[in-house]
């Protein structure tokens, strides 16, 4: 390893320790020294990060920097990929999620919204009711209630309430993405992970989703990966800047965008690379 | 010179295509021309009698028996095997061995299957020359077909469906039967229909395992003859080309119907709204 | 606000997933067993055929060399030689390839490259359909039309002959070769053709110098599939082969290929005779393995 990268690592660790002091102990998600490998290739280096309850945390950085990979460790979606290895720990509600083997329970608590809307080829109702049904809820009244509340929670109830039984795939992309959010909400999770949720949407739909995120934060802890710096600035309380699998800087969103401590963060948020 | 050569090759292409089409038209035309006079209600639904041309209802029933029994066994096994290969198995030696075995089974000529069926199902398992022995042999013949078509169908199901479902805290099993298999169903169905065609067209393996008894089978443990075997035997033993051709018409119509429904179903797959 | 009853229901469900994990691992094991069944089937087939077929040579003192190179097959006199059948199988397969491959390939090229779209749209599915027609019917046709034709044209006592087998097999492999090769040729990217045409090559020259070589592996697959169909075909061949036990010296000789020997005698054979039919099966089996191997070698060499 060259001298410059070593220096960078040192700097990084220093910063994290100072960060940790700032954090209060009520962090919802605590990540400590997380390394992740795809086979031989290391994708995350010593990532440490505390995420507070009912805040929106944005993960930004150039493509391939590991932000999506990191997000997917939080609900163990990386387990689906052969040959992924993880060191370090992720604690959610005082439980190390990689020690507990109950990944089903984890994913009911930590919901996820993907880059492209991925509704199933079923009706809108069935899509939203899918998760609760799989948990064994069969009572029709209860399901109706969950579906309505979830669609309301995702601010799409009024648009779809008359066509709940028609195919979800007939909706526009923006509507589909909000139904995806409703589908995640239906599980009553504590945490919702969003992996570039607006990257496939037009500006108006994007705005709607952003408004939704702002509303949702009073009920949920949200972690959002985004390519869009303005979006991070608009929706998030905290922002973490990822570069080459490391966290370069993690701070209040205002600080990251107005007075970043690290030169590379500044270069990135001002659009000088990425 | 070059022009002459080009024209010569072009002529050759036209000629070959003409020859192929002509030969195939002549074959099908001949079968129809030779056999159509025998086709009537009594011929198809009548009982067999050795004098005259006899009815072929017993052979139709025998053929249906072999289709139903072998598919009842091969379909679940084939689908689940494909599910294992596509959805569960980690790529490695075991998968390579299974794939190699499946491919090899495809390449074995049916007379070898017949030999195997005759010694294993007929003699070793003491099933005797019977519909069941033939059906079990046919099960192995169509197993690779079902595995391969199901695998292809599973490959067309987008990864995002799997992720979307698993991220809601469902098990792989729930994801499989609620989302993946329903999406892959058209492809799987057309694979099953193609296997029916394979079973209907099979002769050598059935000849050695089901025998040649020309009567309505009392049970699946009776020896009986299928349509193809009947067509063969009347040609070979009595030279009754007219009867063989009439049976041929029935066979061609069955194959035609099966092919059309497979095409119809896979077209539906392309039009399906996802 | 979410109502408390719903909330509780979900929380309850989140408590324990032990049963679910049990079903997860149980189902995975079940799926694995299903997948292993094809391996087991293959082993059983090879095991039984080879065990039965090798028994005379291993335990009863028959010579394998005499079996392979023996000229006489008279089970009642304990004579088991299959050289005439091996030769008949090889000749009929090669003959069918020589006729069927060029015609099939040219037809495929015609359909993919030359034929007007509307024509190809009718012919291609029709040819595909013919690939599914029971092979017995090709035999019936062969016996009814080709055999008498040969008989009359060549003045033979009996039209059932090596040539009849070759023609029937060549016709039978046509739909398979055409369908698979056409798909392969259609899969060649347009840019290949455009590149060649832009360099001033003629359309026909482009097809043979650029498109066909680019589709080589698919074409090879088509030939292998057609070959597999020809060499393994049994019932159609019985009807037109004549089934004489002589070493074929001309195209008009009556022949008995390996497959037909098995099908004709399996019904009444027992003891050593039956085992020798399994041995015939082994030879057929090895034959197919070798041919597939050779063709795979050729195509991989050509690919470089």
PDB file of C-alpha atoms in Angstrom, chain A residues 19-28 30 50-52 238:
ATOM      1  CA  UNK A  19     -17.488  11.835  15.330  1.00  0.00           C
ATOM      2  CA  UNK A  20     -18.293   9.090  17.763  1.00  0.00           C
ATOM      3  CA  UNK A  21     -17.829  11.456  20.641  1.00  0.00           C
ATOM      4  CA  UNK A  22     -20.395  13.752  19.150  1.00  0.00           C
ATOM      5  CA  UNK A  23     -22.942  10.979  18.910  1.00  0.00           C
ATOM      6  CA  UNK A  24     -25.255  10.392  21.762  1.00  0.00           C
ATOM      7  CA  UNK A  25     -25.849   6.848  22.893  1.00  0.00           C
ATOM      8  CA  UNK A  26     -29.400   6.714  21.587  1.00  0.00           C
ATOM      9  CA  UNK A  27     -28.199   5.863  18.069  1.00  0.00           C
ATOM     10  CA  UNK A  28     -30.594   3.515  16.312  1.00  0.00           C
ATOM     11  CA  UNK A  30     -24.355   1.660  15.126  1.00  0.00           C
ATOM     12  CA  UNK A  50     -23.960   6.003  14.002  1.00  0.00           C
ATOM     13  CA  UNK A  51     -27.456   6.722  12.736  1.00  0.00           C
ATOM     14  CA  UNK A  52     -29.920   8.421  15.018  1.00  0.00           C
ATOM     15  CA  UNK A 238     -26.979  13.978   8.297  1.00  0.00           C
TER      16      UNK A 238
END
